[in-house]
Amino acid sequence: MSNVLISARGLKIRFGGVIAADGIDLDVLEGENLAIIGPNGAGKTTFLNMTTGYLRPQAGSVSFLGKDITALPPRTITKLGVARAFQIPQLFLEQTVMENMLMSAAARTGQMTGFRRLMDLPERAEMEALLDLVGVRAFADRRTFELPEGQRKLVDIALALALKPRVLLMDEPTSGVASAEKMGIMDILTNALKQQKVSSVFVEHDMEMVERYASRVAVWSSGKIQIVGPPSEVLQNAEVRAHVIGI
Amino acid sequence: MARLSNLHRVLIAIAIAASIIVPALLPSWTTLVTLILAKGIVVLGIIILLQAGQVSFGHAMFFGLGAYSVAFWGKYLGTGDLLLYIVIAPVVATLVGALVGVFVVRYREIFFGMLNLAFSMVLWSLLEKLYHFTNGADGIRVARPTIAGMAFPPETFQYLLLYITLALALVASFAVQRYLDSPLGHMLKAIKTNETRLEYLGVSARKVLLIGYIISAFLGGLGGALVTVAQQIATPEFAFWTKSGEFVFIAILGGTANAAGAFAGAAMFEIVRFLAAAKLANAWQLILGVVLIVIIMFAPSGLIGLLKRGAASEGKR
Ligand SMILES: Nc1ncnc2c1ncn2[C@@H]1O[C@H](COP(=O)(O)OP(=O)(O)O)[C@@H](O)[C@H]1O
Ligand SMILES: [Mg+2]
């Protein structure tokens, strides 16, 4: 059996009248690409917020490699090896793509120095290769606010990959990307993940993407997990087809 | 922004030449140029914090701490040495900066600005009220220190102080510019644009800001010591909020994108005040006020930004 990376148990959180998590139990396993699907407002992003320390669950716990991380802040959880890419890209908009990347590299390697130029860090070639891998190397010297949404999304993912995490959580990596390009991007991404031996969790709305790239699927519905299993099984489930996929 | 641009080289050369030539031709300007350079050093600290989008309305507290470190040394331990002063003053400011910093870096924007203001007002009140130690509003006179153990006559001392201040200003500018280009400097800018992402890179934004804050306190203390020695007095005014406002004013005037702005702003500010005060009594505030309005409305990147734009259009022709 594969190693358990992230383990969530009994997560509960409520915002006023909305119960965004109502007893979530889920393990993220080493080497898998776990897709999270479910309607808008089901609590998918909230789950990522709780597993990365952005939100503290009102009940339940999260552990990473057996260590309790429920009350830790995002920066500590990140340091342990859990990286995140966002539904809306979170970039440093006044700086170039390369500067963004090198900050991530500096954070990873602990080069918190004031004496050396960021652009002279030895990780520069590595970051160039990473940008190449996700297909945005041509934008390296452009400031991130000048980039089209799709490319920003990719830089956001590259920033997370630059941390060399054990597991990468991605919130709708292909939303905002033209549907013609989705497949290409997911190919690139799953390739990069495999190459760097990074396990992943990705929230996705496009069932074609789920079918093609997920090794396991969890279906969210009103703060609960309705069903978890291999895509072939889950996507054929009558209830899932009716309520989530809408067939 | 890679290495120094040609424009920067030219500006630096002009600044050095002007700092040496002007006082040689016009001795009455010697102290003025020293003040410009010393205040520029303080404003470097303001520029550091502005990278993170934070405005301190209390930075005069470090300027005042630097000044009173010198004044107290002179008052209680006897006249010291300039080289001693420029070590002690920034060390005191740095230590206090580290203490105050731990509190203020938890806050952002208006709260950051006001908390700094509050701390600086505490210091100002102490300087005003502890008359027995500080002479209150009268301030403490500061005798001309020795330099490396040697005493100099006033005219010679003036020039030596100028050259030492110039050297310190150059070192401080290069060090600050390097810092702004470094990972820590870039992360300061990241606090302004996306603190959440910074935390999600595994970086403590508070720690990054605290380092910037401590460096800016150091610079405030150094500048305060130099101004006190140049003016031969320390008064509570040095730590008053209007002084803090003046530093922020100079930073915006000069441009906050890089270290050069601090000195361009300080030169403009002090020269207008010097010339206008002599001829137009209190009109200098009016003139500077109008200049700042024009800068904010038409050249938000400050005097240095204007020069860059000029150089760019020159290049196109
Ligand atoms: N920080 C918050 N404050 C208040 N309500 C929130 C917050 N985060 C999420 N919610 C609510 O919780 C529910 C689940 O949201 P979310 O996790 O973003 O859904 P999903 O990502 O599945 O679309 C929604 O009703 C949303 O409005
Ligand atoms: Mg969401």
PDB file of N, CA, C and O in Angstrom, chain A residues 49 52 54 74-75 78-79 84-86 90-95 99 103-104 106-107 111-121 156 159-160 163, chain B residues 1-4 51 175 178-187 189-205 207-208 211:
ATOM      1  N   ASN A  49      -8.066  25.081   1.810  1.00  0.00           N
ATOM      2  CA  ASN A  49      -7.717  26.100   2.809  1.00  0.00           C
ATOM      3  C   ASN A  49      -7.455  25.486   4.181  1.00  0.00           C
ATOM      4  O   ASN A  49      -6.576  25.948   4.910  1.00  0.00           O
ATOM      5  N   THR A  52      -4.048  23.471   4.258  1.00  0.00           N
ATOM      6  CA  THR A  52      -2.805  24.246   4.155  1.00  0.00           C
ATOM      7  C   THR A  52      -2.681  25.294   5.259  1.00  0.00           C
ATOM      8  O   THR A  52      -1.788  26.133   5.226  1.00  0.00           O
ATOM      9  N   TYR A  54      -4.668  27.784   6.043  1.00  0.00           N
ATOM     10  CA  TYR A  54      -5.241  29.112   5.810  1.00  0.00           C
ATOM     11  C   TYR A  54      -6.498  29.291   6.653  1.00  0.00           C
ATOM     12  O   TYR A  54      -6.778  30.369   7.155  1.00  0.00           O
ATOM     13  N   PRO A  74       0.224  28.545   7.064  1.00  0.00           N
ATOM     14  CA  PRO A  74       0.599  28.107   5.720  1.00  0.00           C
ATOM     15  C   PRO A  74       2.111  28.002   5.505  1.00  0.00           C
ATOM     16  O   PRO A  74       2.585  27.061   4.887  1.00  0.00           O
ATOM     17  N   ARG A  75       2.873  28.979   6.048  1.00  0.00           N
ATOM     18  CA  ARG A  75       4.309  28.938   5.730  1.00  0.00           C
ATOM     19  C   ARG A  75       4.993  27.700   6.312  1.00  0.00           C
ATOM     20  O   ARG A  75       5.889  27.135   5.709  1.00  0.00           O
ATOM     21  N   THR A  78       3.884  24.699   4.249  1.00  0.00           N
ATOM     22  CA  THR A  78       4.604  24.758   2.977  1.00  0.00           C
ATOM     23  C   THR A  78       6.011  24.195   3.148  1.00  0.00           C
ATOM     24  O   THR A  78       6.481  23.399   2.337  1.00  0.00           O
ATOM     25  N   LYS A  79       6.660  24.606   4.210  1.00  0.00           N
ATOM     26  CA  LYS A  79       8.042  24.157   4.447  1.00  0.00           C
ATOM     27  C   LYS A  79       8.126  22.648   4.624  1.00  0.00           C
ATOM     28  O   LYS A  79       9.133  22.028   4.316  1.00  0.00           O
ATOM     29  N   ARG A  84       0.910  24.817  -2.885  1.00  0.00           N
ATOM     30  CA  ARG A  84      -0.438  25.095  -3.366  1.00  0.00           C
ATOM     31  C   ARG A  84      -0.428  26.032  -4.561  1.00  0.00           C
ATOM     32  O   ARG A  84       0.317  27.007  -4.590  1.00  0.00           O
ATOM     33  N   ALA A  85      -1.284  25.723  -5.530  1.00  0.00           N
ATOM     34  CA  ALA A  85      -1.557  26.658  -6.617  1.00  0.00           C
ATOM     35  C   ALA A  85      -3.013  27.072  -6.472  1.00  0.00           C
ATOM     36  O   ALA A  85      -3.843  26.297  -6.009  1.00  0.00           O
ATOM     37  N   PHE A  86      -3.324  28.302  -6.862  1.00  0.00           N
ATOM     38  CA  PHE A  86      -4.615  28.890  -6.498  1.00  0.00           C
ATOM     39  C   PHE A  86      -5.612  28.953  -7.652  1.00  0.00           C
ATOM     40  O   PHE A  86      -5.234  28.970  -8.818  1.00  0.00           O
ATOM     41  N   GLN A  90      -1.986  33.629  -7.644  1.00  0.00           N
ATOM     42  CA  GLN A  90      -1.457  34.516  -6.613  1.00  0.00           C
ATOM     43  C   GLN A  90       0.011  34.780  -6.918  1.00  0.00           C
ATOM     44  O   GLN A  90       0.881  33.993  -6.579  1.00  0.00           O
ATOM     45  N   LEU A  91       0.259  35.914  -7.579  1.00  0.00           N
ATOM     46  CA  LEU A  91       1.626  36.234  -8.006  1.00  0.00           C
ATOM     47  C   LEU A  91       2.055  37.574  -7.445  1.00  0.00           C
ATOM     48  O   LEU A  91       1.243  38.338  -6.934  1.00  0.00           O
ATOM     49  N   PHE A  92       3.357  37.837  -7.566  1.00  0.00           N
ATOM     50  CA  PHE A  92       3.877  39.152  -7.195  1.00  0.00           C
ATOM     51  C   PHE A  92       3.856  40.002  -8.461  1.00  0.00           C
ATOM     52  O   PHE A  92       4.703  39.859  -9.337  1.00  0.00           O
ATOM     53  N   LEU A  93       2.860  40.861  -8.539  1.00  0.00           N
ATOM     54  CA  LEU A  93       2.543  41.473  -9.827  1.00  0.00           C
ATOM     55  C   LEU A  93       3.534  42.528 -10.298  1.00  0.00           C
ATOM     56  O   LEU A  93       3.584  42.830 -11.474  1.00  0.00           O
ATOM     57  N   GLU A  94       4.324  43.092  -9.381  1.00  0.00           N
ATOM     58  CA  GLU A  94       5.253  44.135  -9.829  1.00  0.00           C
ATOM     59  C   GLU A  94       6.570  43.552 -10.298  1.00  0.00           C
ATOM     60  O   GLU A  94       7.422  44.272 -10.795  1.00  0.00           O
ATOM     61  N   GLN A  95       6.745  42.246 -10.112  1.00  0.00           N
ATOM     62  CA  GLN A  95       8.027  41.661 -10.461  1.00  0.00           C
ATOM     63  C   GLN A  95       7.902  40.741 -11.674  1.00  0.00           C
ATOM     64  O   GLN A  95       6.806  40.337 -12.051  1.00  0.00           O
ATOM     65  N   GLU A  99      11.812  36.726 -11.495  1.00  0.00           N
ATOM     66  CA  GLU A  99      11.981  37.180 -10.105  1.00  0.00           C
ATOM     67  C   GLU A  99      11.017  36.451  -9.175  1.00  0.00           C
ATOM     68  O   GLU A  99      11.381  36.058  -8.057  1.00  0.00           O
ATOM     69  N   MET A 103      12.305  33.966  -6.130  1.00  0.00           N
ATOM     70  CA  MET A 103      11.902  34.129  -4.730  1.00  0.00           C
ATOM     71  C   MET A 103      11.470  32.783  -4.162  1.00  0.00           C
ATOM     72  O   MET A 103      11.749  32.454  -3.008  1.00  0.00           O
ATOM     73  N   SER A 104      10.766  32.023  -4.994  1.00  0.00           N
ATOM     74  CA  SER A 104      10.345  30.701  -4.548  1.00  0.00           C
ATOM     75  C   SER A 104      11.571  29.816  -4.307  1.00  0.00           C
ATOM     76  O   SER A 104      11.660  29.125  -3.282  1.00  0.00           O
ATOM     77  N   ALA A 106      14.587  30.816  -3.601  1.00  0.00           N
ATOM     78  CA  ALA A 106      15.309  31.322  -2.429  1.00  0.00           C
ATOM     79  C   ALA A 106      14.622  30.855  -1.153  1.00  0.00           C
ATOM     80  O   ALA A 106      15.277  30.486  -0.171  1.00  0.00           O
ATOM     81  N   ALA A 107      13.292  30.850  -1.167  1.00  0.00           N
ATOM     82  CA  ALA A 107      12.548  30.399   0.004  1.00  0.00           C
ATOM     83  C   ALA A 107      12.834  28.927   0.265  1.00  0.00           C
ATOM     84  O   ALA A 107      13.048  28.511   1.405  1.00  0.00           O
ATOM     85  N   GLN A 111      17.867  30.808   1.142  1.00  0.00           N
ATOM     86  CA  GLN A 111      18.809  31.900   0.835  1.00  0.00           C
ATOM     87  C   GLN A 111      18.157  33.237   1.126  1.00  0.00           C
ATOM     88  O   GLN A 111      17.938  34.048   0.234  1.00  0.00           O
ATOM     89  N   MET A 112      17.864  33.454   2.407  1.00  0.00           N
ATOM     90  CA  MET A 112      17.209  34.704   2.813  1.00  0.00           C
ATOM     91  C   MET A 112      18.298  35.742   3.058  1.00  0.00           C
ATOM     92  O   MET A 112      18.498  36.192   4.181  1.00  0.00           O
ATOM     93  N   THR A 113      18.953  36.130   1.995  1.00  0.00           N
ATOM     94  CA  THR A 113      20.087  37.031   2.130  1.00  0.00           C
ATOM     95  C   THR A 113      19.754  38.416   1.612  1.00  0.00           C
ATOM     96  O   THR A 113      18.865  38.578   0.776  1.00  0.00           O
ATOM     97  N   GLY A 114      20.489  39.405   2.127  1.00  0.00           N
ATOM     98  CA  GLY A 114      20.324  40.766   1.640  1.00  0.00           C
ATOM     99  C   GLY A 114      21.545  41.224   0.869  1.00  0.00           C
ATOM    100  O   GLY A 114      21.634  42.366   0.454  1.00  0.00           O
ATOM    101  N   PHE A 115      22.498  40.319   0.703  1.00  0.00           N
ATOM    102  CA  PHE A 115      23.776  40.727   0.121  1.00  0.00           C
ATOM    103  C   PHE A 115      23.941  40.295  -1.327  1.00  0.00           C
ATOM    104  O   PHE A 115      24.745  40.850  -2.059  1.00  0.00           O
ATOM    105  N   ARG A 116      23.173  39.289  -1.724  1.00  0.00           N
ATOM    106  CA  ARG A 116      23.358  38.747  -3.047  1.00  0.00           C
ATOM    107  C   ARG A 116      22.168  39.130  -3.901  1.00  0.00           C
ATOM    108  O   ARG A 116      21.043  39.128  -3.433  1.00  0.00           O
ATOM    109  N   ARG A 117      22.407  39.456  -5.172  1.00  0.00           N
ATOM    110  CA  ARG A 117      21.288  39.798  -6.052  1.00  0.00           C
ATOM    111  C   ARG A 117      20.410  38.579  -6.290  1.00  0.00           C
ATOM    112  O   ARG A 117      20.913  37.489  -6.558  1.00  0.00           O
ATOM    113  N   LEU A 118      19.119  38.811  -6.238  1.00  0.00           N
ATOM    114  CA  LEU A 118      18.175  37.728  -6.522  1.00  0.00           C
ATOM    115  C   LEU A 118      18.480  37.099  -7.871  1.00  0.00           C
ATOM    116  O   LEU A 118      18.482  35.880  -8.023  1.00  0.00           O
ATOM    117  N   MET A 119      18.737  37.968  -8.853  1.00  0.00           N
ATOM    118  CA  MET A 119      18.939  37.470 -10.217  1.00  0.00           C
ATOM    119  C   MET A 119      20.263  36.740 -10.391  1.00  0.00           C
ATOM    120  O   MET A 119      20.506  36.148 -11.435  1.00  0.00           O
ATOM    121  N   ASP A 120      21.132  36.793  -9.387  1.00  0.00           N
ATOM    122  CA  ASP A 120      22.406  36.067  -9.470  1.00  0.00           C
ATOM    123  C   ASP A 120      22.364  34.728  -8.737  1.00  0.00           C
ATOM    124  O   ASP A 120      23.385  34.052  -8.627  1.00  0.00           O
ATOM    125  N   LEU A 121      21.206  34.340  -8.223  1.00  0.00           N
ATOM    126  CA  LEU A 121      21.135  33.078  -7.481  1.00  0.00           C
ATOM    127  C   LEU A 121      21.445  31.906  -8.418  1.00  0.00           C
ATOM    128  O   LEU A 121      21.102  31.933  -9.592  1.00  0.00           O
ATOM    129  N   ASP A 156       1.771  30.463 -11.622  1.00  0.00           N
ATOM    130  CA  ASP A 156       1.351  30.161 -10.248  1.00  0.00           C
ATOM    131  C   ASP A 156       1.699  28.715  -9.894  1.00  0.00           C
ATOM    132  O   ASP A 156       2.201  28.426  -8.808  1.00  0.00           O
ATOM    133  N   LEU A 159       5.499  28.351  -9.622  1.00  0.00           N
ATOM    134  CA  LEU A 159       5.984  28.863  -8.322  1.00  0.00           C
ATOM    135  C   LEU A 159       5.893  27.780  -7.255  1.00  0.00           C
ATOM    136  O   LEU A 159       6.792  27.629  -6.425  1.00  0.00           O
ATOM    137  N   ALA A 160       4.781  27.056  -7.285  1.00  0.00           N
ATOM    138  CA  ALA A 160       4.586  25.985  -6.300  1.00  0.00           C
ATOM    139  C   ALA A 160       5.551  24.828  -6.577  1.00  0.00           C
ATOM    140  O   ALA A 160       6.147  24.270  -5.660  1.00  0.00           O
ATOM    141  N   LEU A 163       9.142  24.911  -5.325  1.00  0.00           N
ATOM    142  CA  LEU A 163       9.379  24.582  -3.922  1.00  0.00           C
ATOM    143  C   LEU A 163       9.758  23.116  -3.746  1.00  0.00           C
ATOM    144  O   LEU A 163      10.064  22.683  -2.636  1.00  0.00           O
TER     145      LEU A 163
ATOM    146  N   MET B   1      15.976  44.926 -13.739  1.00  0.00           N
ATOM    147  CA  MET B   1      17.067  45.867 -13.466  1.00  0.00           C
ATOM    148  C   MET B   1      18.340  45.109 -13.118  1.00  0.00           C
ATOM    149  O   MET B   1      18.456  44.549 -12.043  1.00  0.00           O
ATOM    150  N   ALA B   2      19.278  45.098 -14.031  1.00  0.00           N
ATOM    151  CA  ALA B   2      20.487  44.305 -13.787  1.00  0.00           C
ATOM    152  C   ALA B   2      21.539  45.146 -13.071  1.00  0.00           C
ATOM    153  O   ALA B   2      21.371  45.469 -11.910  1.00  0.00           O
ATOM    154  N   ARG B   3      22.576  45.516 -13.740  1.00  0.00           N
ATOM    155  CA  ARG B   3      23.651  46.277 -13.100  1.00  0.00           C
ATOM    156  C   ARG B   3      23.277  47.752 -13.097  1.00  0.00           C
ATOM    157  O   ARG B   3      22.234  48.135 -13.573  1.00  0.00           O
ATOM    158  N   LEU B   4      24.200  48.565 -12.614  1.00  0.00           N
ATOM    159  CA  LEU B   4      23.962  50.009 -12.612  1.00  0.00           C
ATOM    160  C   LEU B   4      23.792  50.502 -14.042  1.00  0.00           C
ATOM    161  O   LEU B   4      24.600  50.196 -14.910  1.00  0.00           O
ATOM    162  N   GLN B  51       8.985  49.998   0.055  1.00  0.00           N
ATOM    163  CA  GLN B  51       8.985  48.845  -0.855  1.00  0.00           C
ATOM    164  C   GLN B  51       7.898  47.872  -0.451  1.00  0.00           C
ATOM    165  O   GLN B  51       7.261  47.246  -1.286  1.00  0.00           O
ATOM    166  N   ALA B 175      24.807  49.713  -0.389  1.00  0.00           N
ATOM    167  CA  ALA B 175      24.348  48.590   0.426  1.00  0.00           C
ATOM    168  C   ALA B 175      22.833  48.452   0.337  1.00  0.00           C
ATOM    169  O   ALA B 175      22.305  47.344   0.171  1.00  0.00           O
ATOM    170  N   ARG B 178      21.783  47.173  -3.062  1.00  0.00           N
ATOM    171  CA  ARG B 178      22.045  45.733  -3.160  1.00  0.00           C
ATOM    172  C   ARG B 178      20.974  44.951  -2.400  1.00  0.00           C
ATOM    173  O   ARG B 178      20.454  43.945  -2.873  1.00  0.00           O
ATOM    174  N   TYR B 179      20.653  45.459  -1.231  1.00  0.00           N
ATOM    175  CA  TYR B 179      19.610  44.814  -0.423  1.00  0.00           C
ATOM    176  C   TYR B 179      18.274  44.788  -1.176  1.00  0.00           C
ATOM    177  O   TYR B 179      17.588  43.766  -1.203  1.00  0.00           O
ATOM    178  N   LEU B 180      17.921  45.914  -1.813  1.00  0.00           N
ATOM    179  CA  LEU B 180      16.648  45.954  -2.531  1.00  0.00           C
ATOM    180  C   LEU B 180      16.637  44.970  -3.701  1.00  0.00           C
ATOM    181  O   LEU B 180      15.584  44.468  -4.085  1.00  0.00           O
ATOM    182  N   ASP B 181      17.809  44.701  -4.274  1.00  0.00           N
ATOM    183  CA  ASP B 181      17.892  43.757  -5.394  1.00  0.00           C
ATOM    184  C   ASP B 181      18.028  42.303  -4.934  1.00  0.00           C
ATOM    185  O   ASP B 181      18.044  41.393  -5.754  1.00  0.00           O
ATOM    186  N   SER B 182      18.168  42.095  -3.631  1.00  0.00           N
ATOM    187  CA  SER B 182      18.427  40.751  -3.093  1.00  0.00           C
ATOM    188  C   SER B 182      17.119  39.998  -2.850  1.00  0.00           C
ATOM    189  O   SER B 182      16.038  40.582  -2.950  1.00  0.00           O
ATOM    190  N   PRO B 183      17.194  38.718  -2.535  1.00  0.00           N
ATOM    191  CA  PRO B 183      15.967  37.991  -2.193  1.00  0.00           C
ATOM    192  C   PRO B 183      15.155  38.685  -1.098  1.00  0.00           C
ATOM    193  O   PRO B 183      13.940  38.839  -1.223  1.00  0.00           O
ATOM    194  N   LEU B 184      15.819  39.140  -0.032  1.00  0.00           N
ATOM    195  CA  LEU B 184      15.070  39.803   1.041  1.00  0.00           C
ATOM    196  C   LEU B 184      14.411  41.087   0.559  1.00  0.00           C
ATOM    197  O   LEU B 184      13.285  41.402   0.948  1.00  0.00           O
ATOM    198  N   GLY B 185      15.105  41.844  -0.284  1.00  0.00           N
ATOM    199  CA  GLY B 185      14.542  43.086  -0.817  1.00  0.00           C
ATOM    200  C   GLY B 185      13.340  42.815  -1.712  1.00  0.00           C
ATOM    201  O   GLY B 185      12.318  43.498  -1.639  1.00  0.00           O
ATOM    202  N   HIS B 186      13.475  41.796  -2.547  1.00  0.00           N
ATOM    203  CA  HIS B 186      12.343  41.444  -3.415  1.00  0.00           C
ATOM    204  C   HIS B 186      11.164  40.954  -2.583  1.00  0.00           C
ATOM    205  O   HIS B 186      10.010  41.201  -2.927  1.00  0.00           O
ATOM    206  N   MET B 187      11.451  40.246  -1.507  1.00  0.00           N
ATOM    207  CA  MET B 187      10.352  39.761  -0.668  1.00  0.00           C
ATOM    208  C   MET B 187       9.645  40.911   0.051  1.00  0.00           C
ATOM    209  O   MET B 187       8.456  40.814   0.351  1.00  0.00           O
ATOM    210  N   LYS B 189       9.051  43.748  -1.416  1.00  0.00           N
ATOM    211  CA  LYS B 189       8.082  44.178  -2.442  1.00  0.00           C
ATOM    212  C   LYS B 189       6.926  43.192  -2.514  1.00  0.00           C
ATOM    213  O   LYS B 189       5.792  43.561  -2.810  1.00  0.00           O
ATOM    214  N   ALA B 190       7.238  41.933  -2.270  1.00  0.00           N
ATOM    215  CA  ALA B 190       6.193  40.910  -2.317  1.00  0.00           C
ATOM    216  C   ALA B 190       5.156  41.118  -1.210  1.00  0.00           C
ATOM    217  O   ALA B 190       3.993  40.766  -1.370  1.00  0.00           O
ATOM    218  N   ILE B 191       5.585  41.711  -0.091  1.00  0.00           N
ATOM    219  CA  ILE B 191       4.623  41.995   0.983  1.00  0.00           C
ATOM    220  C   ILE B 191       3.577  42.970   0.465  1.00  0.00           C
ATOM    221  O   ILE B 191       2.396  42.867   0.783  1.00  0.00           O
ATOM    222  N   LYS B 192       4.023  43.910  -0.350  1.00  0.00           N
ATOM    223  CA  LYS B 192       3.082  44.897  -0.886  1.00  0.00           C
ATOM    224  C   LYS B 192       2.103  44.248  -1.857  1.00  0.00           C
ATOM    225  O   LYS B 192       0.917  44.529  -1.826  1.00  0.00           O
ATOM    226  N   THR B 193       2.583  43.374  -2.730  1.00  0.00           N
ATOM    227  CA  THR B 193       1.695  42.884  -3.782  1.00  0.00           C
ATOM    228  C   THR B 193       0.951  41.606  -3.414  1.00  0.00           C
ATOM    229  O   THR B 193      -0.178  41.412  -3.876  1.00  0.00           O
ATOM    230  N   ASN B 194       1.548  40.713  -2.623  1.00  0.00           N
ATOM    231  CA  ASN B 194       0.834  39.478  -2.320  1.00  0.00           C
ATOM    232  C   ASN B 194       1.433  38.742  -1.124  1.00  0.00           C
ATOM    233  O   ASN B 194       2.188  37.794  -1.257  1.00  0.00           O
ATOM    234  N   GLU B 195       1.032  39.188   0.035  1.00  0.00           N
ATOM    235  CA  GLU B 195       1.569  38.602   1.262  1.00  0.00           C
ATOM    236  C   GLU B 195       1.146  37.135   1.410  1.00  0.00           C
ATOM    237  O   GLU B 195       1.888  36.316   1.940  1.00  0.00           O
ATOM    238  N   THR B 196      -0.055  36.827   0.921  1.00  0.00           N
ATOM    239  CA  THR B 196      -0.544  35.448   1.023  1.00  0.00           C
ATOM    240  C   THR B 196       0.380  34.492   0.276  1.00  0.00           C
ATOM    241  O   THR B 196       0.776  33.448   0.790  1.00  0.00           O
ATOM    242  N   ARG B 197       0.739  34.867  -0.950  1.00  0.00           N
ATOM    243  CA  ARG B 197       1.614  33.992  -1.728  1.00  0.00           C
ATOM    244  C   ARG B 197       2.974  33.864  -1.046  1.00  0.00           C
ATOM    245  O   ARG B 197       3.563  32.793  -1.013  1.00  0.00           O
ATOM    246  N   LEU B 198       3.446  34.955  -0.483  1.00  0.00           N
ATOM    247  CA  LEU B 198       4.735  34.909   0.196  1.00  0.00           C
ATOM    248  C   LEU B 198       4.704  33.860   1.311  1.00  0.00           C
ATOM    249  O   LEU B 198       5.618  33.042   1.443  1.00  0.00           O
ATOM    250  N   GLU B 199       3.627  33.867   2.096  1.00  0.00           N
ATOM    251  CA  GLU B 199       3.491  32.882   3.164  1.00  0.00           C
ATOM    252  C   GLU B 199       3.413  31.466   2.580  1.00  0.00           C
ATOM    253  O   GLU B 199       3.953  30.522   3.148  1.00  0.00           O
ATOM    254  N   TYR B 200       2.763  31.361   1.425  1.00  0.00           N
ATOM    255  CA  TYR B 200       2.642  30.060   0.773  1.00  0.00           C
ATOM    256  C   TYR B 200       3.925  29.645   0.050  1.00  0.00           C
ATOM    257  O   TYR B 200       3.970  28.600  -0.584  1.00  0.00           O
ATOM    258  N   LEU B 201       4.940  30.494   0.096  1.00  0.00           N
ATOM    259  CA  LEU B 201       6.267  30.040  -0.351  1.00  0.00           C
ATOM    260  C   LEU B 201       7.068  29.565   0.861  1.00  0.00           C
ATOM    261  O   LEU B 201       8.211  29.155   0.734  1.00  0.00           O
ATOM    262  N   GLY B 202       6.455  29.654   2.024  1.00  0.00           N
ATOM    263  CA  GLY B 202       7.153  29.223   3.237  1.00  0.00           C
ATOM    264  C   GLY B 202       7.933  30.343   3.900  1.00  0.00           C
ATOM    265  O   GLY B 202       8.838  30.093   4.684  1.00  0.00           O
ATOM    266  N   VAL B 203       7.585  31.596   3.556  1.00  0.00           N
ATOM    267  CA  VAL B 203       8.333  32.741   4.081  1.00  0.00           C
ATOM    268  C   VAL B 203       7.486  33.488   5.106  1.00  0.00           C
ATOM    269  O   VAL B 203       6.294  33.697   4.887  1.00  0.00           O
ATOM    270  N   SER B 204       8.114  33.895   6.207  1.00  0.00           N
ATOM    271  CA  SER B 204       7.412  34.707   7.190  1.00  0.00           C
ATOM    272  C   SER B 204       7.493  36.172   6.766  1.00  0.00           C
ATOM    273  O   SER B 204       8.560  36.779   6.791  1.00  0.00           O
ATOM    274  N   ALA B 205       6.359  36.734   6.373  1.00  0.00           N
ATOM    275  CA  ALA B 205       6.339  38.129   5.930  1.00  0.00           C
ATOM    276  C   ALA B 205       6.768  39.052   7.071  1.00  0.00           C
ATOM    277  O   ALA B 205       7.453  40.047   6.855  1.00  0.00           O
ATOM    278  N   LYS B 207       8.905  38.447   9.406  1.00  0.00           N
ATOM    279  CA  LYS B 207      10.354  38.407   9.566  1.00  0.00           C
ATOM    280  C   LYS B 207      11.018  39.265   8.488  1.00  0.00           C
ATOM    281  O   LYS B 207      11.950  40.020   8.773  1.00  0.00           O
ATOM    282  N   VAL B 208      10.515  39.142   7.272  1.00  0.00           N
ATOM    283  CA  VAL B 208      11.073  39.931   6.166  1.00  0.00           C
ATOM    284  C   VAL B 208      10.927  41.421   6.458  1.00  0.00           C
ATOM    285  O   VAL B 208      11.869  42.204   6.286  1.00  0.00           O
ATOM    286  N   ILE B 211      13.288  42.630   9.330  1.00  0.00           N
ATOM    287  CA  ILE B 211      14.673  42.873   8.894  1.00  0.00           C
ATOM    288  C   ILE B 211      14.763  44.246   8.225  1.00  0.00           C
ATOM    289  O   ILE B 211      15.666  45.035   8.516  1.00  0.00           O
TER     290      ILE B 211
END
